[in-house]
């Protein structure tokens, strides 16, 4: 799975963390060391909370995807995640080649995300049908949604 936007955000947060530590260490005054260390600790806690938030969101996404009653495998294959600081998420996905009804699988996916209070504004603007070399129909699509920050 590629999660380029989320990985980029994680790298940005790590860089920000290092910058904050460097700035704080540059300002250390022996008389004010305790206050500086407390300020660093508070800033690091804020950064780490942001990092955990995205991992929690991805975990929630993966847990929300319906599974086949027969195989217990997810009905769709996620190809990539993209997210913004505002909470908008795009998921690029395909149905499984062994699916009997890919359109029905996508309908179940939409219902699952609409029913999950952590997400809203669930929308799939288009679906593309592809035929594999094994003559299986695989549907490709992008699902847009937003997460509710207060639920995490």
PDB file of C-alpha atoms in Angstrom, residues 74-144:
ATOM      1  CA  UNK A  74     -11.603  -7.567   2.768  1.00  0.00           C
ATOM      2  CA  UNK A  75     -14.093  -6.981  -0.069  1.00  0.00           C
ATOM      3  CA  UNK A  76     -11.737  -4.424  -1.617  1.00  0.00           C
ATOM      4  CA  UNK A  77      -7.995  -3.924  -1.976  1.00  0.00           C
ATOM      5  CA  UNK A  78      -6.733  -0.524  -0.889  1.00  0.00           C
ATOM      6  CA  UNK A  79      -4.059   0.794  -3.254  1.00  0.00           C
ATOM      7  CA  UNK A  80      -3.260   4.125  -1.593  1.00  0.00           C
ATOM      8  CA  UNK A  81      -4.346   6.625   1.053  1.00  0.00           C
ATOM      9  CA  UNK A  82      -4.174  10.384   0.716  1.00  0.00           C
ATOM     10  CA  UNK A  83      -5.093  12.785   3.487  1.00  0.00           C
ATOM     11  CA  UNK A  84      -5.110  16.496   4.211  1.00  0.00           C
ATOM     12  CA  UNK A  85      -4.689  18.482   7.400  1.00  0.00           C
ATOM     13  CA  UNK A  86      -8.379  19.404   7.120  1.00  0.00           C
ATOM     14  CA  UNK A  87      -9.408  15.764   7.477  1.00  0.00           C
ATOM     15  CA  UNK A  88     -10.273  15.008   3.855  1.00  0.00           C
ATOM     16  CA  UNK A  89      -9.203  11.531   2.784  1.00  0.00           C
ATOM     17  CA  UNK A  90      -9.067   9.822  -0.609  1.00  0.00           C
ATOM     18  CA  UNK A  91      -8.739   6.076  -0.881  1.00  0.00           C
ATOM     19  CA  UNK A  92      -7.719   4.485  -4.164  1.00  0.00           C
ATOM     20  CA  UNK A  93      -8.983   0.923  -4.323  1.00  0.00           C
ATOM     21  CA  UNK A  94     -10.012  -2.040  -6.444  1.00  0.00           C
ATOM     22  CA  UNK A  95     -12.473  -4.829  -5.963  1.00  0.00           C
ATOM     23  CA  UNK A  96     -11.124  -8.345  -5.706  1.00  0.00           C
ATOM     24  CA  UNK A  97     -10.748 -10.347  -8.892  1.00  0.00           C
ATOM     25  CA  UNK A  98     -12.574 -13.288  -7.324  1.00  0.00           C
ATOM     26  CA  UNK A  99     -15.591 -11.156  -6.407  1.00  0.00           C
ATOM     27  CA  UNK A 100     -18.939 -12.339  -7.739  1.00  0.00           C
ATOM     28  CA  UNK A 101     -20.364  -8.802  -7.793  1.00  0.00           C
ATOM     29  CA  UNK A 102     -17.885  -5.941  -7.503  1.00  0.00           C
ATOM     30  CA  UNK A 103     -20.573  -3.260  -7.696  1.00  0.00           C
ATOM     31  CA  UNK A 104     -22.357  -4.849  -4.743  1.00  0.00           C
ATOM     32  CA  UNK A 105     -19.040  -4.961  -2.842  1.00  0.00           C
ATOM     33  CA  UNK A 106     -18.613  -1.218  -3.423  1.00  0.00           C
ATOM     34  CA  UNK A 107     -22.180  -0.635  -2.213  1.00  0.00           C
ATOM     35  CA  UNK A 108     -21.362  -2.555   1.005  1.00  0.00           C
ATOM     36  CA  UNK A 109     -18.207  -0.460   1.385  1.00  0.00           C
ATOM     37  CA  UNK A 110     -20.161   2.784   1.087  1.00  0.00           C
ATOM     38  CA  UNK A 111     -22.770   1.580   3.597  1.00  0.00           C
ATOM     39  CA  UNK A 112     -20.045   0.575   6.078  1.00  0.00           C
ATOM     40  CA  UNK A 113     -18.364   3.998   5.943  1.00  0.00           C
ATOM     41  CA  UNK A 114     -21.672   5.887   6.093  1.00  0.00           C
ATOM     42  CA  UNK A 115     -22.627   3.859   9.197  1.00  0.00           C
ATOM     43  CA  UNK A 116     -19.273   4.571  10.914  1.00  0.00           C
ATOM     44  CA  UNK A 117     -19.606   7.783  12.993  1.00  0.00           C
ATOM     45  CA  UNK A 118     -15.905   8.570  12.548  1.00  0.00           C
ATOM     46  CA  UNK A 119     -16.424   9.314   8.852  1.00  0.00           C
ATOM     47  CA  UNK A 120     -18.771  11.454   6.774  1.00  0.00           C
ATOM     48  CA  UNK A 121     -19.129  12.890   3.277  1.00  0.00           C
ATOM     49  CA  UNK A 122     -18.527   9.456   1.727  1.00  0.00           C
ATOM     50  CA  UNK A 123     -18.520   9.727  -2.050  1.00  0.00           C
ATOM     51  CA  UNK A 124     -17.286   7.692  -5.025  1.00  0.00           C
ATOM     52  CA  UNK A 125     -17.337   9.917  -8.124  1.00  0.00           C
ATOM     53  CA  UNK A 126     -16.592   7.181 -10.665  1.00  0.00           C
ATOM     54  CA  UNK A 127     -15.854   3.503 -11.120  1.00  0.00           C
ATOM     55  CA  UNK A 128     -13.748   1.965 -13.893  1.00  0.00           C
ATOM     56  CA  UNK A 129     -14.217  -1.640 -14.972  1.00  0.00           C
ATOM     57  CA  UNK A 130     -11.109  -3.579 -16.028  1.00  0.00           C
ATOM     58  CA  UNK A 131     -10.759  -7.152 -17.231  1.00  0.00           C
ATOM     59  CA  UNK A 132      -7.748  -9.079 -15.935  1.00  0.00           C
ATOM     60  CA  UNK A 133      -5.760 -11.586 -18.051  1.00  0.00           C
ATOM     61  CA  UNK A 134      -7.676 -14.260 -16.104  1.00  0.00           C
ATOM     62  CA  UNK A 135     -10.889 -12.720 -17.512  1.00  0.00           C
ATOM     63  CA  UNK A 136     -12.020 -11.420 -14.132  1.00  0.00           C
ATOM     64  CA  UNK A 137     -13.783  -8.097 -13.775  1.00  0.00           C
ATOM     65  CA  UNK A 138     -11.959  -5.763 -11.393  1.00  0.00           C
ATOM     66  CA  UNK A 139     -13.433  -2.375 -10.551  1.00  0.00           C
ATOM     67  CA  UNK A 140     -11.117   0.558  -9.794  1.00  0.00           C
ATOM     68  CA  UNK A 141     -12.325   3.609  -7.905  1.00  0.00           C
ATOM     69  CA  UNK A 142     -11.421   6.433  -5.581  1.00  0.00           C
ATOM     70  CA  UNK A 143     -13.506   7.010  -2.491  1.00  0.00           C
ATOM     71  CA  UNK A 144     -13.532  10.460  -0.893  1.00  0.00           C
TER      72      UNK A 144
END
